[in-house]
GROMACS .gro file of C-alpha atoms in nm:
model
  373
    1UNK     CA    1 -16.813   4.512   2.779
    2UNK     CA    2 -17.031   4.204   2.720
    3UNK     CA    3 -16.723   3.990   2.648
    4UNK     CA    4 -16.472   4.124   2.902
    5UNK     CA    5 -16.671   4.317   3.165
    6UNK     CA    6 -16.695   4.024   3.408
    7UNK     CA    7 -16.316   3.973   3.439
    8UNK     CA    8 -16.098   4.167   3.687
    9UNK     CA    9 -16.050   4.518   3.550
   10UNK     CA   10 -16.304   4.424   3.284
   11UNK     CA   11 -16.413   4.782   3.214
   12UNK     CA   12 -16.056   4.884   3.131
   13UNK     CA   13 -16.003   4.575   2.914
   14UNK     CA   14 -16.323   4.658   2.725
   15UNK     CA   15 -16.192   5.013   2.679
   16UNK     CA   16 -15.864   4.884   2.533
   17UNK     CA   17 -16.031   4.649   2.281
   18UNK     CA   18 -16.323   4.880   2.199
   19UNK     CA   19 -16.108   5.189   2.149
   20UNK     CA   20 -15.863   5.001   1.927
   21UNK     CA   21 -16.150   4.896   1.699
   22UNK     CA   22 -16.323   5.236   1.699
   23UNK     CA   23 -15.993   5.422   1.655
   24UNK     CA   24 -15.889   5.232   1.347
   25UNK     CA   25 -16.210   5.351   1.178
   26UNK     CA   26 -16.213   5.714   1.296
   27UNK     CA   27 -15.836   5.768   1.266
   28UNK     CA   28 -15.866   6.048   1.522
   29UNK     CA   29 -15.773   6.000   1.891
   30UNK     CA   30 -15.991   6.291   2.005
   31UNK     CA   31 -16.298   6.169   1.813
   32UNK     CA   32 -16.241   5.819   1.949
   33UNK     CA   33 -16.230   5.942   2.310
   34UNK     CA   34 -16.560   6.126   2.265
   35UNK     CA   35 -16.717   5.818   2.100
   36UNK     CA   36 -16.602   5.550   2.345
   37UNK     CA   37 -16.470   5.737   2.648
   38UNK     CA   38 -16.810   5.863   2.756
   39UNK     CA   39 -16.902   5.496   2.816
   40UNK     CA   40 -16.571   5.341   2.927
   41UNK     CA   41 -16.426   5.610   3.156
   42UNK     CA   42 -16.722   5.617   3.402
   43UNK     CA   43 -16.726   5.234   3.400
   44UNK     CA   44 -16.353   5.221   3.481
   45UNK     CA   45 -16.396   5.469   3.766
   46UNK     CA   46 -16.678   5.262   3.914
   47UNK     CA   47 -16.456   4.952   3.887
   48UNK     CA   48 -16.193   5.114   4.109
   49UNK     CA   49 -15.947   5.280   3.869
   50UNK     CA   50 -15.856   5.637   3.964
   51UNK     CA   51 -15.993   5.917   3.740
   52UNK     CA   52 -15.637   5.983   3.613
   53UNK     CA   53 -15.584   5.614   3.530
   54UNK     CA   54 -15.924   5.587   3.358
   55UNK     CA   55 -15.857   5.895   3.145
   56UNK     CA   56 -15.503   5.778   3.061
   57UNK     CA   57 -15.616   5.426   2.961
   58UNK     CA   58 -15.881   5.569   2.727
   59UNK     CA   59 -15.643   5.831   2.580
   60UNK     CA   60 -15.373   5.569   2.520
   61UNK     CA   61 -15.613   5.316   2.368
   62UNK     CA   62 -15.772   5.581   2.145
   63UNK     CA   63 -15.437   5.715   2.021
   64UNK     CA   64 -15.331   5.364   1.923
   65UNK     CA   65 -15.618   5.347   1.674
   66UNK     CA   66 -15.406   5.547   1.429
   67UNK     CA   67 -15.148   5.266   1.414
   68UNK     CA   68 -15.399   4.980   1.417
   69UNK     CA   69 -15.470   4.806   1.081
   70UNK     CA   70 -15.678   4.766   0.872
   71UNK     CA   71 -15.774   5.135   0.843
   72UNK     CA   72 -15.516   5.329   1.052
   73UNK     CA   73 -15.480   5.710   1.037
   74UNK     CA   74 -15.467   5.926   0.727
   75UNK     CA   75 -15.086   5.945   0.744
   76UNK     CA   76 -15.067   5.573   0.659
   77UNK     CA   77 -15.225   5.642   0.318
   78UNK     CA   78 -14.972   5.920   0.259
   79UNK     CA   79 -14.691   5.681   0.360
   80UNK     CA   80 -14.798   5.427   0.099
   81UNK     CA   81 -14.787   5.704  -0.164
   82UNK     CA   82 -14.446   5.828  -0.042
   83UNK     CA   83 -14.293   5.479  -0.061
   84UNK     CA   84 -14.468   5.377  -0.383
   85UNK     CA   85 -14.616   5.063  -0.224
   86UNK     CA   86 -14.972   4.948  -0.170
   87UNK     CA   87 -15.159   5.058   0.143
   88UNK     CA   88 -15.205   4.690   0.229
   89UNK     CA   89 -14.825   4.647   0.254
   90UNK     CA   90 -14.817   4.931   0.509
   91UNK     CA   91 -15.096   4.757   0.706
   92UNK     CA   92 -14.909   4.425   0.709
   93UNK     CA   93 -14.590   4.592   0.836
   94UNK     CA   94 -14.784   4.776   1.111
   95UNK     CA   95 -14.965   4.468   1.251
   96UNK     CA   96 -14.702   4.342   1.500
   97UNK     CA   97 -14.602   4.686   1.642
   98UNK     CA   98 -14.973   4.772   1.688
   99UNK     CA   99 -15.033   4.434   1.857
  100UNK     CA  100 -14.739   4.496   2.095
  101UNK     CA  101 -14.876   4.844   2.177
  102UNK     CA  102 -15.218   4.712   2.274
  103UNK     CA  103 -15.094   4.397   2.448
  104UNK     CA  104 -14.871   4.613   2.671
  105UNK     CA  105 -15.169   4.832   2.763
  106UNK     CA  106 -15.385   4.523   2.819
  107UNK     CA  107 -15.120   4.363   3.045
  108UNK     CA  108 -15.091   4.682   3.250
  109UNK     CA  109 -15.464   4.728   3.313
  110UNK     CA  110 -15.481   4.361   3.419
  111UNK     CA  111 -15.179   4.394   3.652
  112UNK     CA  112 -15.324   4.710   3.812
  113UNK     CA  113 -15.652   4.523   3.871
  114UNK     CA  114 -15.465   4.228   4.028
  115UNK     CA  115 -15.240   4.452   4.239
  116UNK     CA  116 -15.523   4.671   4.373
  117UNK     CA  117 -15.784   4.393   4.405
  118UNK     CA  118 -16.024   4.537   4.145
  119UNK     CA  119 -16.321   4.324   4.040
  120UNK     CA  120 -16.519   4.291   3.720
  121UNK     CA  121 -16.844   4.472   3.649
  122UNK     CA  122 -17.158   4.326   3.807
  123UNK     CA  123 -17.396   4.144   3.572
  124UNK     CA  124 -17.644   4.434   3.595
  125UNK     CA  125 -17.392   4.664   3.421
  126UNK     CA  126 -17.300   4.418   3.144
  127UNK     CA  127 -17.516   4.387   2.831
  128UNK     CA  128 -17.613   4.030   2.732
  129UNK     CA  129 -17.350   3.901   2.485
  130UNK     CA  130 -17.601   3.774   2.229
  131UNK     CA  131 -17.796   4.102   2.239
  132UNK     CA  132 -17.476   4.305   2.193
  133UNK     CA  133 -17.368   4.102   1.890
  134UNK     CA  134 -17.726   4.095   1.762
  135UNK     CA  135 -17.719   4.473   1.722
  136UNK     CA  136 -17.355   4.505   1.612
  137UNK     CA  137 -17.281   4.210   1.379
  138UNK     CA  138 -17.341   4.424   1.066
  139UNK     CA  139 -17.034   4.635   1.144
  140UNK     CA  140 -16.808   4.329   1.135
  141UNK     CA  141 -16.940   4.229   0.791
  142UNK     CA  142 -16.869   4.575   0.646
  143UNK     CA  143 -16.517   4.584   0.795
  144UNK     CA  144 -16.464   4.228   0.666
  145UNK     CA  145 -16.561   4.345   0.314
  146UNK     CA  146 -16.315   4.634   0.342
  147UNK     CA  147 -16.032   4.400   0.451
  148UNK     CA  148 -16.123   4.156   0.170
  149UNK     CA  149 -16.104   4.436  -0.090
  150UNK     CA  150 -15.768   4.557   0.045
  151UNK     CA  151 -15.604   4.222   0.120
  152UNK     CA  152 -15.742   3.969  -0.129
  153UNK     CA  153 -15.851   4.168  -0.434
  154UNK     CA  154 -15.577   4.428  -0.364
  155UNK     CA  155 -15.796   4.723  -0.461
  156UNK     CA  156 -15.650   5.069  -0.412
  157UNK     CA  157 -15.736   5.224  -0.074
  158UNK     CA  158 -15.974   5.491  -0.217
  159UNK     CA  159 -16.157   5.235  -0.434
  160UNK     CA  160 -16.187   4.987  -0.144
  161UNK     CA  161 -16.320   5.261   0.087
  162UNK     CA  162 -16.585   5.380  -0.159
  163UNK     CA  163 -16.700   5.025  -0.245
  164UNK     CA  164 -16.723   4.925   0.122
  165UNK     CA  165 -16.922   5.242   0.197
  166UNK     CA  166 -17.180   5.169  -0.075
  167UNK     CA  167 -17.202   4.800   0.023
  168UNK     CA  168 -17.263   4.912   0.385
  169UNK     CA  169 -17.587   5.095   0.297
  170UNK     CA  170 -17.808   4.787   0.221
  171UNK     CA  171 -17.662   4.604   0.522
  172UNK     CA  172 -17.752   4.885   0.760
  173UNK     CA  173 -18.101   4.908   0.612
  174UNK     CA  174 -18.164   4.554   0.745
  175UNK     CA  175 -18.210   4.709   1.090
  176UNK     CA  176 -18.544   4.880   1.156
  177UNK     CA  177 -18.403   5.177   1.359
  178UNK     CA  178 -18.160   5.250   1.072
  179UNK     CA  179 -18.439   5.241   0.813
  180UNK     CA  180 -18.645   5.490   1.012
  181UNK     CA  181 -18.356   5.738   1.031
  182UNK     CA  182 -18.205   5.670   0.687
  183UNK     CA  183 -18.349   5.959   0.486
  184UNK     CA  184 -18.282   6.211   0.764
  185UNK     CA  185 -17.927   6.083   0.818
  186UNK     CA  186 -17.828   6.034   0.453
  187UNK     CA  187 -17.749   6.403   0.395
  188UNK     CA  188 -17.535   6.425   0.707
  189UNK     CA  189 -17.312   6.142   0.574
  190UNK     CA  190 -17.196   6.368   0.291
  191UNK     CA  191 -17.163   6.672   0.519
  192UNK     CA  192 -16.946   6.487   0.774
  193UNK     CA  193 -16.736   6.323   0.501
  194UNK     CA  194 -16.690   6.664   0.337
  195UNK     CA  195 -16.566   6.814   0.665
  196UNK     CA  196 -16.313   6.531   0.707
  197UNK     CA  197 -16.187   6.571   0.349
  198UNK     CA  198 -16.168   6.950   0.390
  199UNK     CA  199 -15.950   6.913   0.698
  200UNK     CA  200 -15.717   6.671   0.514
  201UNK     CA  201 -15.695   6.903   0.211
  202UNK     CA  202 -15.590   7.196   0.431
  203UNK     CA  203 -15.333   6.982   0.618
  204UNK     CA  204 -15.183   6.831   0.303
  205UNK     CA  205 -15.194   7.166   0.117
  206UNK     CA  206 -14.998   7.333   0.396
  207UNK     CA  207 -14.756   7.040   0.421
  208UNK     CA  208 -14.712   7.048   0.041
  209UNK     CA  209 -14.614   7.417   0.053
  210UNK     CA  210 -14.360   7.346   0.331
  211UNK     CA  211 -14.212   7.047   0.144
  212UNK     CA  212 -14.195   7.257  -0.176
  213UNK     CA  213 -14.007   7.538   0.002
  214UNK     CA  214 -13.770   7.287   0.161
  215UNK     CA  215 -13.693   7.139  -0.182
  216UNK     CA  216 -13.657   7.476  -0.360
  217UNK     CA  217 -13.422   7.626  -0.100
  218UNK     CA  218 -13.199   7.319  -0.076
  219UNK     CA  219 -13.272   7.289   0.297
  220UNK     CA  220 -13.367   6.921   0.253
  221UNK     CA  221 -13.022   6.835   0.113
  222UNK     CA  222 -12.837   7.041   0.375
  223UNK     CA  223 -13.036   6.895   0.664
  224UNK     CA  224 -13.009   6.538   0.532
  225UNK     CA  225 -12.632   6.582   0.494
  226UNK     CA  226 -12.603   6.719   0.850
  227UNK     CA  227 -12.816   6.437   0.993
  228UNK     CA  228 -12.615   6.172   0.806
  229UNK     CA  229 -12.300   6.320   0.960
  230UNK     CA  230 -12.460   6.281   1.304
  231UNK     CA  231 -12.576   5.929   1.216
  232UNK     CA  232 -12.233   5.823   1.096
  233UNK     CA  233 -12.119   5.858   1.456
  234UNK     CA  234 -12.435   5.709   1.610
  235UNK     CA  235 -12.754   5.586   1.442
  236UNK     CA  236 -12.917   5.575   1.787
  237UNK     CA  237 -12.844   5.946   1.842
  238UNK     CA  238 -12.998   6.030   1.502
  239UNK     CA  239 -13.310   5.827   1.586
  240UNK     CA  240 -13.335   5.995   1.927
  241UNK     CA  241 -13.318   6.341   1.769
  242UNK     CA  242 -13.574   6.240   1.503
  243UNK     CA  243 -13.812   6.104   1.770
  244UNK     CA  244 -13.783   6.424   1.974
  245UNK     CA  245 -13.849   6.648   1.671
  246UNK     CA  246 -14.149   6.432   1.567
  247UNK     CA  247 -14.307   6.465   1.913
  248UNK     CA  248 -14.249   6.843   1.923
  249UNK     CA  249 -14.388   6.891   1.570
  250UNK     CA  250 -14.684   6.665   1.652
  251UNK     CA  251 -14.773   6.891   1.944
  252UNK     CA  252 -14.823   7.188   1.712
  253UNK     CA  253 -14.982   7.028   1.408
  254UNK     CA  254 -15.190   6.721   1.316
  255UNK     CA  255 -15.004   6.387   1.301
  256UNK     CA  256 -15.044   6.366   0.922
  257UNK     CA  257 -14.879   6.705   0.867
  258UNK     CA  258 -14.598   6.628   1.115
  259UNK     CA  259 -14.537   6.295   0.941
  260UNK     CA  260 -14.522   6.456   0.591
  261UNK     CA  261 -14.270   6.715   0.708
  262UNK     CA  262 -14.047   6.462   0.885
  263UNK     CA  263 -14.075   6.213   0.596
  264UNK     CA  264 -13.935   6.482   0.365
  265UNK     CA  265 -13.663   6.601   0.604
  266UNK     CA  266 -13.543   6.312   0.819
  267UNK     CA  267 -13.646   5.983   0.654
  268UNK     CA  268 -13.384   6.017   0.374
  269UNK     CA  269 -13.108   6.056   0.634
  270UNK     CA  270 -13.221   5.741   0.822
  271UNK     CA  271 -13.249   5.532   0.501
  272UNK     CA  272 -12.901   5.644   0.387
  273UNK     CA  273 -12.763   5.467   0.694
  274UNK     CA  274 -12.896   5.130   0.568
  275UNK     CA  275 -13.234   5.128   0.745
  276UNK     CA  276 -13.521   4.988   0.528
  277UNK     CA  277 -13.737   5.277   0.398
  278UNK     CA  278 -14.058   5.126   0.542
  279UNK     CA  279 -13.899   5.097   0.889
  280UNK     CA  280 -13.776   5.459   0.873
  281UNK     CA  281 -14.119   5.592   0.774
  282UNK     CA  282 -14.303   5.385   1.036
  283UNK     CA  283 -14.057   5.515   1.299
  284UNK     CA  284 -14.149   5.875   1.208
  285UNK     CA  285 -14.520   5.786   1.187
  286UNK     CA  286 -14.522   5.641   1.541
  287UNK     CA  287 -14.354   5.939   1.706
  288UNK     CA  288 -14.571   6.189   1.516
  289UNK     CA  289 -14.874   6.022   1.678
  290UNK     CA  290 -14.728   5.991   2.029
  291UNK     CA  291 -14.748   6.367   2.083
  292UNK     CA  292 -15.123   6.308   2.139
  293UNK     CA  293 -15.047   6.158   2.481
  294UNK     CA  294 -14.709   6.317   2.560
  295UNK     CA  295 -14.710   6.611   2.806
  296UNK     CA  296 -14.721   6.909   2.807
  297UNK     CA  297 -14.967   6.938   2.513
  298UNK     CA  298 -15.115   6.582   2.501
  299UNK     CA  299 -15.433   6.679   2.312
  300UNK     CA  300 -15.599   6.340   2.369
  301UNK     CA  301 -15.560   6.379   2.747
  302UNK     CA  302 -15.727   6.722   2.740
  303UNK     CA  303 -16.029   6.565   2.567
  304UNK     CA  304 -16.040   6.282   2.824
  305UNK     CA  305 -16.001   6.518   3.122
  306UNK     CA  306 -16.357   6.659   3.142
  307UNK     CA  307 -16.506   6.311   3.096
  308UNK     CA  308 -16.287   6.169   3.375
  309UNK     CA  309 -16.321   6.485   3.591
  310UNK     CA  310 -15.943   6.490   3.633
  311UNK     CA  311 -15.649   6.717   3.558
  312UNK     CA  312 -15.531   6.681   3.194
  313UNK     CA  313 -15.161   6.700   3.286
  314UNK     CA  314 -15.198   6.421   3.544
  315UNK     CA  315 -15.376   6.209   3.283
  316UNK     CA  316 -15.084   6.279   3.046
  317UNK     CA  317 -14.824   6.169   3.302
  318UNK     CA  318 -15.027   5.853   3.366
  319UNK     CA  319 -15.057   5.788   2.991
  320UNK     CA  320 -14.680   5.782   2.928
  321UNK     CA  321 -14.612   5.451   3.113
  322UNK     CA  322 -14.929   5.300   2.964
  323UNK     CA  323 -14.790   5.377   2.617
  324UNK     CA  324 -14.428   5.290   2.705
  325UNK     CA  325 -14.403   5.034   2.426
  326UNK     CA  326 -14.487   5.298   2.164
  327UNK     CA  327 -14.164   5.479   2.259
  328UNK     CA  328 -13.959   5.156   2.242
  329UNK     CA  329 -14.107   4.955   1.953
  330UNK     CA  330 -13.997   5.200   1.679
  331UNK     CA  331 -13.636   5.160   1.793
  332UNK     CA  332 -13.689   4.783   1.807
  333UNK     CA  333 -13.805   4.753   1.446
  334UNK     CA  334 -13.524   4.983   1.321
  335UNK     CA  335 -13.266   4.744   1.468
  336UNK     CA  336 -13.479   4.433   1.414
  337UNK     CA  337 -13.693   4.478   1.098
  338UNK     CA  338 -13.835   4.129   1.159
  339UNK     CA  339 -14.097   4.306   1.375
  340UNK     CA  340 -14.235   4.468   1.059
  341UNK     CA  341 -14.225   4.127   0.889
  342UNK     CA  342 -13.902   4.182   0.694
  343UNK     CA  343 -13.676   3.874   0.700
  344UNK     CA  344 -13.690   3.495   0.735
  345UNK     CA  345 -14.003   3.341   0.887
  346UNK     CA  346 -13.807   3.176   1.172
  347UNK     CA  347 -13.642   3.508   1.264
  348UNK     CA  348 -13.978   3.688   1.249
  349UNK     CA  349 -14.141   3.432   1.482
  350UNK     CA  350 -13.848   3.450   1.727
  351UNK     CA  351 -13.863   3.831   1.729
  352UNK     CA  352 -14.239   3.831   1.794
  353UNK     CA  353 -14.217   3.578   2.081
  354UNK     CA  354 -13.924   3.754   2.252
  355UNK     CA  355 -14.093   4.094   2.205
  356UNK     CA  356 -14.414   3.969   2.374
  357UNK     CA  357 -14.211   3.828   2.666
  358UNK     CA  358 -14.021   4.158   2.689
  359UNK     CA  359 -14.345   4.358   2.683
  360UNK     CA  360 -14.492   4.144   2.963
  361UNK     CA  361 -14.194   4.194   3.193
  362UNK     CA  362 -14.182   4.565   3.108
  363UNK     CA  363 -14.548   4.582   3.216
  364UNK     CA  364 -14.478   4.400   3.545
  365UNK     CA  365 -14.188   4.639   3.615
  366UNK     CA  366 -14.397   4.948   3.543
  367UNK     CA  367 -14.684   4.829   3.765
  368UNK     CA  368 -14.480   4.663   4.041
  369UNK     CA  369 -14.672   4.335   4.032
  370UNK     CA  370 -14.602   3.983   3.905
  371UNK     CA  371 -14.763   3.710   4.114
  372UNK     CA  372 -14.767   3.947   4.412
  373UNK     CA  373 -14.663   4.305   4.482
   0.00000   0.00000   0.00000
């Protein structure tokens, strides 16, 4: 808010950037909305965005945290294990699609502000920039250490996470308020971490049973064979069916569980048609997450609804155009793997530039504004 609040639609722009950063740490869209939405949604409403728009912007930005490196959602760690590659390689491949997702959302909130004549936040509602960074700079150091351990030293993801957590403790003790609460809060760190791990164990245990049954009964082979037959006529049709199943599964179970199931059932069929394995798994990963903001279930929108004082379904229908790129980018990197940094450098750069231009004009079309209405 300190950096972007003064620009047109500044509250929404702050929500986009802030939620992307918070979401990559929490890995949970609903948690992210509760953390950041209580601040950003009222600010957006006061800036002139409708309650439905404010809720949809926050839900979309929060859901994108699961695809935003360097931490991403828990399914990204499972993907690295599935593919037998390092977690850092998954992060590198996910950078450009995540950037396109957020830049599309950023363009749209700016175009809405320009179209409807929305202003920035008054100075009284913006914290001083130096004061904001003065209280928050420690977080950037800890995240920097985590990225260094993953990217430079190439530590395993669990080792990097544990080391960064222990290194964080002395840094946070620099601040007086943290020191005063440290003893009282220290126990809750283990309790909260235990709850998170417990949830993942249950999800992965259940998914493991399903995958085991699929393998033992031969369903995996039969389904893969049937899907390859469909794909031999049209890869696009196979991808469309896979996307639809991912969204439906994601409505009824956590994204990680939906991803594991689809990775076992559908990914082999997509890779057999010549698609790189990483592209196939990222495709499934994206659509497993998009159920969070896709009606009729759209869990993230139901969390945003009481904060925005708006109908959850209307927030969901507003969120779909805001997240339009998330439904297109997976198809783009299947047909053009340069977007996940596979290929020659010149081709990768050309793909990135043309994708950004495409995203901008998609945003102008969705919002009905370029230089004027």
